[in-house]
DNA sequence: GATGACCTGTGA
DNA sequence: TCACAGGTCATC
């Protein structure tokens, strides 16, 4: 997916488009898409007559709080949506965020894996060609670490100290820090001049400072530009591409199980 | 902590 | 036809 920046764009679309509208009908044609025991029947019992009251996000997980039914003050369940590798949120036929670079942007009806119709006639859908996204109710939000936008220096230090994994694998581990994916981590490490294979706990004070800075900078700058694929590095990632900083031919490896681009000259 | 599986579309 | 894809999970 959709990493944290695309999830945030989707959250904003939900916030401006889906709140305060009464759910009338649930569409869950793909039971495989529902996770942790959730069924279409349970969704149909849970959502109609409720309104979405807030659109939150933790890492890449989208969270919609729901109202009580009628005058009831007791809130309903939390609806969680994950975009997987190719998911997009659609509210009233408007698509959230930038087109996905590696995923199809066509709108094939069968790709609409989950949705609701509102009482006012509008709709909200999750479209996902590859079916790696997910819908669940009342997720355990604490299975995720702190959101990358809220990352503190102390937390970063703590997770680095506890791991001997390649720093790239650690940064992509959602239970440690939530939201960074393959592209963002490549961009972050490139900006911080750190080799992706470096054992996490081997980073010294200065490197940790650069890493923290690079995470904040990457989120801010790529967020403004329009997504994970708009980075200085991530916009050139292809075989034989040159480092945008010093011109060296980029190295292409598998680190943490994912294709990884880095500069052999300035990342060490 | 590393590996492979999951599912399906796209482009070479 | 094949390799590859920005994620996550179970398994060794």
JSON list of C-alpha atoms in Angstrom, two decimals, chain A residues 72-246:
[
{"chain": "A", "resi": 72, "resn": "UNK", "atom": "CA", "xyz": [-28.45, 6.06, 22.73]},
{"chain": "A", "resi": 73, "resn": "UNK", "atom": "CA", "xyz": [-25.25, 7.57, 24.12]},
{"chain": "A", "resi": 74, "resn": "UNK", "atom": "CA", "xyz": [-23.49, 4.24, 24.08]},
{"chain": "A", "resi": 75, "resn": "UNK", "atom": "CA", "xyz": [-21.08, 4.31, 21.16]},
{"chain": "A", "resi": 76, "resn": "UNK", "atom": "CA", "xyz": [-21.02, 1.49, 18.65]},
{"chain": "A", "resi": 77, "resn": "UNK", "atom": "CA", "xyz": [-18.06, -0.58, 17.50]},
{"chain": "A", "resi": 78, "resn": "UNK", "atom": "CA", "xyz": [-14.95, 0.76, 15.81]},
{"chain": "A", "resi": 79, "resn": "UNK", "atom": "CA", "xyz": [-14.78, -0.08, 12.11]},
{"chain": "A", "resi": 80, "resn": "UNK", "atom": "CA", "xyz": [-11.21, -0.71, 10.98]},
{"chain": "A", "resi": 81, "resn": "UNK", "atom": "CA", "xyz": [-10.10, -0.76, 7.36]},
{"chain": "A", "resi": 82, "resn": "UNK", "atom": "CA", "xyz": [-6.69, -1.68, 6.00]},
{"chain": "A", "resi": 83, "resn": "UNK", "atom": "CA", "xyz": [-5.67, -0.83, 2.45]},
{"chain": "A", "resi": 84, "resn": "UNK", "atom": "CA", "xyz": [-3.22, -3.71, 2.01]},
{"chain": "A", "resi": 85, "resn": "UNK", "atom": "CA", "xyz": [-1.04, -3.29, -1.07]},
{"chain": "A", "resi": 86, "resn": "UNK", "atom": "CA", "xyz": [-3.61, -1.92, -3.49]},
{"chain": "A", "resi": 87, "resn": "UNK", "atom": "CA", "xyz": [-6.59, -0.60, -1.54]},
{"chain": "A", "resi": 88, "resn": "UNK", "atom": "CA", "xyz": [-8.30, 2.75, -2.02]},
{"chain": "A", "resi": 89, "resn": "UNK", "atom": "CA", "xyz": [-11.12, 4.45, -0.19]},
{"chain": "A", "resi": 90, "resn": "UNK", "atom": "CA", "xyz": [-13.93, 5.85, -2.30]},
{"chain": "A", "resi": 91, "resn": "UNK", "atom": "CA", "xyz": [-16.55, 8.22, -0.85]},
{"chain": "A", "resi": 92, "resn": "UNK", "atom": "CA", "xyz": [-19.42, 9.11, -3.16]},
{"chain": "A", "resi": 93, "resn": "UNK", "atom": "CA", "xyz": [-17.35, 8.15, -6.23]},
{"chain": "A", "resi": 94, "resn": "UNK", "atom": "CA", "xyz": [-14.45, 10.42, -5.25]},
{"chain": "A", "resi": 95, "resn": "UNK", "atom": "CA", "xyz": [-11.16, 8.63, -4.75]},
{"chain": "A", "resi": 96, "resn": "UNK", "atom": "CA", "xyz": [-8.89, 9.59, -1.91]},
{"chain": "A", "resi": 97, "resn": "UNK", "atom": "CA", "xyz": [-5.33, 10.64, -2.47]},
{"chain": "A", "resi": 98, "resn": "UNK", "atom": "CA", "xyz": [-2.94, 10.17, -5.34]},
{"chain": "A", "resi": 99, "resn": "UNK", "atom": "CA", "xyz": [-3.16, 7.35, -7.84]},
{"chain": "A", "resi": 100, "resn": "UNK", "atom": "CA", "xyz": [-1.26, 4.32, -6.65]},
{"chain": "A", "resi": 101, "resn": "UNK", "atom": "CA", "xyz": [1.84, 3.86, -8.73]},
{"chain": "A", "resi": 102, "resn": "UNK", "atom": "CA", "xyz": [2.08, 0.09, -8.54]},
{"chain": "A", "resi": 103, "resn": "UNK", "atom": "CA", "xyz": [-1.60, -0.70, -8.46]},
{"chain": "A", "resi": 104, "resn": "UNK", "atom": "CA", "xyz": [-4.37, -0.48, -10.95]},
{"chain": "A", "resi": 105, "resn": "UNK", "atom": "CA", "xyz": [-6.61, 2.54, -10.72]},
{"chain": "A", "resi": 106, "resn": "UNK", "atom": "CA", "xyz": [-9.37, 1.14, -12.87]},
{"chain": "A", "resi": 107, "resn": "UNK", "atom": "CA", "xyz": [-12.70, 0.68, -11.16]},
{"chain": "A", "resi": 108, "resn": "UNK", "atom": "CA", "xyz": [-13.78, -2.89, -11.76]},
{"chain": "A", "resi": 109, "resn": "UNK", "atom": "CA", "xyz": [-17.01, -3.57, -9.82]},
{"chain": "A", "resi": 110, "resn": "UNK", "atom": "CA", "xyz": [-15.70, -6.87, -8.37]},
{"chain": "A", "resi": 111, "resn": "UNK", "atom": "CA", "xyz": [-12.80, -5.02, -6.78]},
{"chain": "A", "resi": 112, "resn": "UNK", "atom": "CA", "xyz": [-15.18, -3.29, -4.37]},
{"chain": "A", "resi": 113, "resn": "UNK", "atom": "CA", "xyz": [-14.60, -5.59, -1.40]},
{"chain": "A", "resi": 114, "resn": "UNK", "atom": "CA", "xyz": [-16.54, -3.70, 1.26]},
{"chain": "A", "resi": 115, "resn": "UNK", "atom": "CA", "xyz": [-18.84, -0.72, 1.49]},
{"chain": "A", "resi": 116, "resn": "UNK", "atom": "CA", "xyz": [-21.83, 0.96, 3.04]},
{"chain": "A", "resi": 117, "resn": "UNK", "atom": "CA", "xyz": [-24.73, 2.89, 1.57]},
{"chain": "A", "resi": 118, "resn": "UNK", "atom": "CA", "xyz": [-25.79, 5.91, 3.58]},
{"chain": "A", "resi": 119, "resn": "UNK", "atom": "CA", "xyz": [-29.40, 6.88, 4.21]},
{"chain": "A", "resi": 120, "resn": "UNK", "atom": "CA", "xyz": [-28.83, 10.00, 2.09]},
{"chain": "A", "resi": 121, "resn": "UNK", "atom": "CA", "xyz": [-28.05, 7.79, -0.90]},
{"chain": "A", "resi": 122, "resn": "UNK", "atom": "CA", "xyz": [-24.27, 8.25, -0.92]},
{"chain": "A", "resi": 123, "resn": "UNK", "atom": "CA", "xyz": [-21.74, 5.47, -0.51]},
{"chain": "A", "resi": 124, "resn": "UNK", "atom": "CA", "xyz": [-18.38, 4.63, 0.98]},
{"chain": "A", "resi": 125, "resn": "UNK", "atom": "CA", "xyz": [-16.28, 1.81, -0.52]},
{"chain": "A", "resi": 126, "resn": "UNK", "atom": "CA", "xyz": [-12.98, 0.05, -0.06]},
{"chain": "A", "resi": 127, "resn": "UNK", "atom": "CA", "xyz": [-11.69, -1.04, -3.46]},
{"chain": "A", "resi": 128, "resn": "UNK", "atom": "CA", "xyz": [-8.82, -3.50, -3.53]},
{"chain": "A", "resi": 129, "resn": "UNK", "atom": "CA", "xyz": [-7.81, -5.47, -6.63]},
{"chain": "A", "resi": 130, "resn": "UNK", "atom": "CA", "xyz": [-5.32, -7.70, -4.81]},
{"chain": "A", "resi": 131, "resn": "UNK", "atom": "CA", "xyz": [-7.50, -8.52, -1.82]},
{"chain": "A", "resi": 132, "resn": "UNK", "atom": "CA", "xyz": [-4.67, -7.98, 0.66]},
{"chain": "A", "resi": 133, "resn": "UNK", "atom": "CA", "xyz": [-6.59, -5.31, 2.52]},
{"chain": "A", "resi": 134, "resn": "UNK", "atom": "CA", "xyz": [-8.88, -6.06, 5.43]},
{"chain": "A", "resi": 135, "resn": "UNK", "atom": "CA", "xyz": [-11.93, -5.02, 7.41]},
{"chain": "A", "resi": 136, "resn": "UNK", "atom": "CA", "xyz": [-12.45, -5.76, 11.08]},
{"chain": "A", "resi": 137, "resn": "UNK", "atom": "CA", "xyz": [-14.46, -4.54, 14.05]},
{"chain": "A", "resi": 138, "resn": "UNK", "atom": "CA", "xyz": [-13.02, -3.32, 17.34]},
{"chain": "A", "resi": 139, "resn": "UNK", "atom": "CA", "xyz": [-9.39, -4.01, 16.41]},
{"chain": "A", "resi": 140, "resn": "UNK", "atom": "CA", "xyz": [-6.68, -4.29, 19.00]},
{"chain": "A", "resi": 141, "resn": "UNK", "atom": "CA", "xyz": [-5.10, -0.95, 18.22]},
{"chain": "A", "resi": 142, "resn": "UNK", "atom": "CA", "xyz": [-2.19, -1.65, 20.53]},
{"chain": "A", "resi": 143, "resn": "UNK", "atom": "CA", "xyz": [-0.89, -4.41, 18.31]},
{"chain": "A", "resi": 144, "resn": "UNK", "atom": "CA", "xyz": [0.64, -1.41, 16.54]},
{"chain": "A", "resi": 145, "resn": "UNK", "atom": "CA", "xyz": [3.45, 0.71, 17.90]},
{"chain": "A", "resi": 146, "resn": "UNK", "atom": "CA", "xyz": [3.14, 4.48, 18.14]},
{"chain": "A", "resi": 147, "resn": "UNK", "atom": "CA", "xyz": [2.23, 6.23, 14.92]},
{"chain": "A", "resi": 148, "resn": "UNK", "atom": "CA", "xyz": [5.26, 7.41, 12.96]},
{"chain": "A", "resi": 149, "resn": "UNK", "atom": "CA", "xyz": [3.98, 11.01, 13.03]},
{"chain": "A", "resi": 150, "resn": "UNK", "atom": "CA", "xyz": [4.06, 10.87, 16.85]},
{"chain": "A", "resi": 151, "resn": "UNK", "atom": "CA", "xyz": [7.40, 9.13, 17.19]},
{"chain": "A", "resi": 152, "resn": "UNK", "atom": "CA", "xyz": [9.53, 10.35, 20.09]},
{"chain": "A", "resi": 153, "resn": "UNK", "atom": "CA", "xyz": [13.29, 10.22, 20.32]},
{"chain": "A", "resi": 154, "resn": "UNK", "atom": "CA", "xyz": [12.97, 8.12, 23.47]},
{"chain": "A", "resi": 155, "resn": "UNK", "atom": "CA", "xyz": [10.79, 5.50, 21.81]},
{"chain": "A", "resi": 156, "resn": "UNK", "atom": "CA", "xyz": [13.04, 5.33, 18.76]},
{"chain": "A", "resi": 157, "resn": "UNK", "atom": "CA", "xyz": [16.04, 4.82, 21.04]},
{"chain": "A", "resi": 158, "resn": "UNK", "atom": "CA", "xyz": [14.26, 2.11, 22.99]},
{"chain": "A", "resi": 159, "resn": "UNK", "atom": "CA", "xyz": [13.25, 0.05, 19.94]},
{"chain": "A", "resi": 160, "resn": "UNK", "atom": "CA", "xyz": [16.68, 0.43, 18.35]},
{"chain": "A", "resi": 161, "resn": "UNK", "atom": "CA", "xyz": [18.39, -0.79, 21.51]},
{"chain": "A", "resi": 162, "resn": "UNK", "atom": "CA", "xyz": [16.20, -3.89, 21.70]},
{"chain": "A", "resi": 163, "resn": "UNK", "atom": "CA", "xyz": [16.88, -5.15, 18.17]},
{"chain": "A", "resi": 164, "resn": "UNK", "atom": "CA", "xyz": [19.78, -6.60, 16.27]},
{"chain": "A", "resi": 165, "resn": "UNK", "atom": "CA", "xyz": [17.74, -6.82, 13.06]},
{"chain": "A", "resi": 166, "resn": "UNK", "atom": "CA", "xyz": [18.70, -4.72, 10.05]},
{"chain": "A", "resi": 167, "resn": "UNK", "atom": "CA", "xyz": [17.53, -1.19, 10.80]},
{"chain": "A", "resi": 168, "resn": "UNK", "atom": "CA", "xyz": [15.30, -1.32, 7.72]},
{"chain": "A", "resi": 169, "resn": "UNK", "atom": "CA", "xyz": [13.46, -4.41, 9.01]},
{"chain": "A", "resi": 170, "resn": "UNK", "atom": "CA", "xyz": [12.98, -2.75, 12.38]},
{"chain": "A", "resi": 171, "resn": "UNK", "atom": "CA", "xyz": [11.54, 0.44, 10.89]},
{"chain": "A", "resi": 172, "resn": "UNK", "atom": "CA", "xyz": [9.06, -1.59, 8.84]},
{"chain": "A", "resi": 173, "resn": "UNK", "atom": "CA", "xyz": [7.93, -3.60, 11.87]},
{"chain": "A", "resi": 174, "resn": "UNK", "atom": "CA", "xyz": [4.47, -2.19, 12.58]},
{"chain": "A", "resi": 175, "resn": "UNK", "atom": "CA", "xyz": [4.43, -3.39, 16.17]},
{"chain": "A", "resi": 176, "resn": "UNK", "atom": "CA", "xyz": [7.47, -1.18, 16.89]},
{"chain": "A", "resi": 177, "resn": "UNK", "atom": "CA", "xyz": [6.61, 1.94, 14.87]},
{"chain": "A", "resi": 178, "resn": "UNK", "atom": "CA", "xyz": [3.37, 2.10, 12.91]},
{"chain": "A", "resi": 179, "resn": "UNK", "atom": "CA", "xyz": [3.13, 3.47, 9.41]},
{"chain": "A", "resi": 180, "resn": "UNK", "atom": "CA", "xyz": [6.48, 3.23, 7.65]},
{"chain": "A", "resi": 181, "resn": "UNK", "atom": "CA", "xyz": [6.59, 0.87, 4.67]},
{"chain": "A", "resi": 182, "resn": "UNK", "atom": "CA", "xyz": [9.14, -0.21, 2.13]},
{"chain": "A", "resi": 183, "resn": "UNK", "atom": "CA", "xyz": [9.36, 2.99, 0.11]},
{"chain": "A", "resi": 184, "resn": "UNK", "atom": "CA", "xyz": [9.33, 5.41, 3.03]},
{"chain": "A", "resi": 185, "resn": "UNK", "atom": "CA", "xyz": [12.01, 3.48, 4.88]},
{"chain": "A", "resi": 186, "resn": "UNK", "atom": "CA", "xyz": [14.27, 3.49, 1.82]},
{"chain": "A", "resi": 187, "resn": "UNK", "atom": "CA", "xyz": [13.80, 7.25, 1.54]},
{"chain": "A", "resi": 188, "resn": "UNK", "atom": "CA", "xyz": [14.39, 7.79, 5.27]},
{"chain": "A", "resi": 189, "resn": "UNK", "atom": "CA", "xyz": [17.62, 5.79, 5.37]},
{"chain": "A", "resi": 190, "resn": "UNK", "atom": "CA", "xyz": [18.85, 7.47, 2.20]},
{"chain": "A", "resi": 191, "resn": "UNK", "atom": "CA", "xyz": [18.25, 10.90, 3.76]},
{"chain": "A", "resi": 192, "resn": "UNK", "atom": "CA", "xyz": [19.91, 9.79, 7.00]},
{"chain": "A", "resi": 193, "resn": "UNK", "atom": "CA", "xyz": [22.91, 8.32, 5.14]},
{"chain": "A", "resi": 194, "resn": "UNK", "atom": "CA", "xyz": [22.50, 4.98, 6.91]},
{"chain": "A", "resi": 195, "resn": "UNK", "atom": "CA", "xyz": [22.89, 1.59, 5.23]},
{"chain": "A", "resi": 196, "resn": "UNK", "atom": "CA", "xyz": [19.65, -0.43, 5.49]},
{"chain": "A", "resi": 197, "resn": "UNK", "atom": "CA", "xyz": [21.48, -3.58, 6.64]},
{"chain": "A", "resi": 198, "resn": "UNK", "atom": "CA", "xyz": [23.05, -1.95, 9.70]},
{"chain": "A", "resi": 199, "resn": "UNK", "atom": "CA", "xyz": [22.04, -3.77, 12.90]},
{"chain": "A", "resi": 200, "resn": "UNK", "atom": "CA", "xyz": [19.53, -1.52, 14.64]},
{"chain": "A", "resi": 201, "resn": "UNK", "atom": "CA", "xyz": [21.34, -1.31, 17.94]},
{"chain": "A", "resi": 202, "resn": "UNK", "atom": "CA", "xyz": [24.65, -0.44, 16.28]},
{"chain": "A", "resi": 203, "resn": "UNK", "atom": "CA", "xyz": [23.52, 3.09, 15.41]},
{"chain": "A", "resi": 204, "resn": "UNK", "atom": "CA", "xyz": [25.45, 5.71, 17.33]},
{"chain": "A", "resi": 205, "resn": "UNK", "atom": "CA", "xyz": [24.13, 8.97, 18.78]},
{"chain": "A", "resi": 206, "resn": "UNK", "atom": "CA", "xyz": [24.65, 11.02, 15.66]},
{"chain": "A", "resi": 207, "resn": "UNK", "atom": "CA", "xyz": [23.09, 8.39, 13.42]},
{"chain": "A", "resi": 208, "resn": "UNK", "atom": "CA", "xyz": [20.03, 8.14, 15.64]},
{"chain": "A", "resi": 209, "resn": "UNK", "atom": "CA", "xyz": [19.66, 11.89, 15.53]},
{"chain": "A", "resi": 210, "resn": "UNK", "atom": "CA", "xyz": [19.86, 11.86, 11.72]},
{"chain": "A", "resi": 211, "resn": "UNK", "atom": "CA", "xyz": [17.39, 8.98, 11.58]},
{"chain": "A", "resi": 212, "resn": "UNK", "atom": "CA", "xyz": [14.82, 10.76, 13.73]},
{"chain": "A", "resi": 213, "resn": "UNK", "atom": "CA", "xyz": [15.23, 13.89, 11.64]},
{"chain": "A", "resi": 214, "resn": "UNK", "atom": "CA", "xyz": [14.94, 11.95, 8.36]},
{"chain": "A", "resi": 215, "resn": "UNK", "atom": "CA", "xyz": [11.70, 10.29, 9.44]},
{"chain": "A", "resi": 216, "resn": "UNK", "atom": "CA", "xyz": [10.11, 13.65, 10.27]},
{"chain": "A", "resi": 217, "resn": "UNK", "atom": "CA", "xyz": [11.46, 15.28, 7.10]},
{"chain": "A", "resi": 218, "resn": "UNK", "atom": "CA", "xyz": [10.36, 12.43, 4.85]},
{"chain": "A", "resi": 219, "resn": "UNK", "atom": "CA", "xyz": [6.83, 12.41, 6.23]},
{"chain": "A", "resi": 220, "resn": "UNK", "atom": "CA", "xyz": [6.52, 16.17, 5.89]},
{"chain": "A", "resi": 221, "resn": "UNK", "atom": "CA", "xyz": [8.12, 16.56, 2.48]},
{"chain": "A", "resi": 222, "resn": "UNK", "atom": "CA", "xyz": [6.70, 13.50, 0.75]},
{"chain": "A", "resi": 223, "resn": "UNK", "atom": "CA", "xyz": [3.34, 14.19, 2.34]},
{"chain": "A", "resi": 224, "resn": "UNK", "atom": "CA", "xyz": [3.33, 17.63, 0.77]},
{"chain": "A", "resi": 225, "resn": "UNK", "atom": "CA", "xyz": [4.47, 16.25, -2.58]},
{"chain": "A", "resi": 226, "resn": "UNK", "atom": "CA", "xyz": [1.71, 13.65, -2.65]},
{"chain": "A", "resi": 227, "resn": "UNK", "atom": "CA", "xyz": [2.84, 10.26, -1.37]},
{"chain": "A", "resi": 228, "resn": "UNK", "atom": "CA", "xyz": [5.45, 7.60, -0.70]},
{"chain": "A", "resi": 229, "resn": "UNK", "atom": "CA", "xyz": [6.61, 7.42, -4.28]},
{"chain": "A", "resi": 230, "resn": "UNK", "atom": "CA", "xyz": [7.50, 11.12, -4.55]},
{"chain": "A", "resi": 231, "resn": "UNK", "atom": "CA", "xyz": [10.75, 10.90, -2.60]},
{"chain": "A", "resi": 232, "resn": "UNK", "atom": "CA", "xyz": [14.14, 11.92, -3.95]},
{"chain": "A", "resi": 233, "resn": "UNK", "atom": "CA", "xyz": [15.12, 8.26, -3.85]},
{"chain": "A", "resi": 234, "resn": "UNK", "atom": "CA", "xyz": [11.75, 6.57, -4.22]},
{"chain": "A", "resi": 235, "resn": "UNK", "atom": "CA", "xyz": [10.95, 8.43, -7.42]},
{"chain": "A", "resi": 236, "resn": "UNK", "atom": "CA", "xyz": [14.04, 6.99, -9.15]},
{"chain": "A", "resi": 237, "resn": "UNK", "atom": "CA", "xyz": [14.07, 3.43, -7.84]},
{"chain": "A", "resi": 238, "resn": "UNK", "atom": "CA", "xyz": [14.80, 1.23, -10.82]},
{"chain": "A", "resi": 239, "resn": "UNK", "atom": "CA", "xyz": [17.78, -0.90, -11.85]},
{"chain": "A", "resi": 240, "resn": "UNK", "atom": "CA", "xyz": [20.87, 1.14, -12.71]},
{"chain": "A", "resi": 241, "resn": "UNK", "atom": "CA", "xyz": [19.41, 4.41, -11.42]},
{"chain": "A", "resi": 242, "resn": "UNK", "atom": "CA", "xyz": [21.85, 6.96, -10.07]},
{"chain": "A", "resi": 243, "resn": "UNK", "atom": "CA", "xyz": [21.85, 8.36, -6.56]},
{"chain": "A", "resi": 244, "resn": "UNK", "atom": "CA", "xyz": [20.19, 11.80, -6.74]},
{"chain": "A", "resi": 245, "resn": "UNK", "atom": "CA", "xyz": [22.71, 13.10, -4.22]},
{"chain": "A", "resi": 246, "resn": "UNK", "atom": "CA", "xyz": [26.08, 11.95, -5.52]}
]
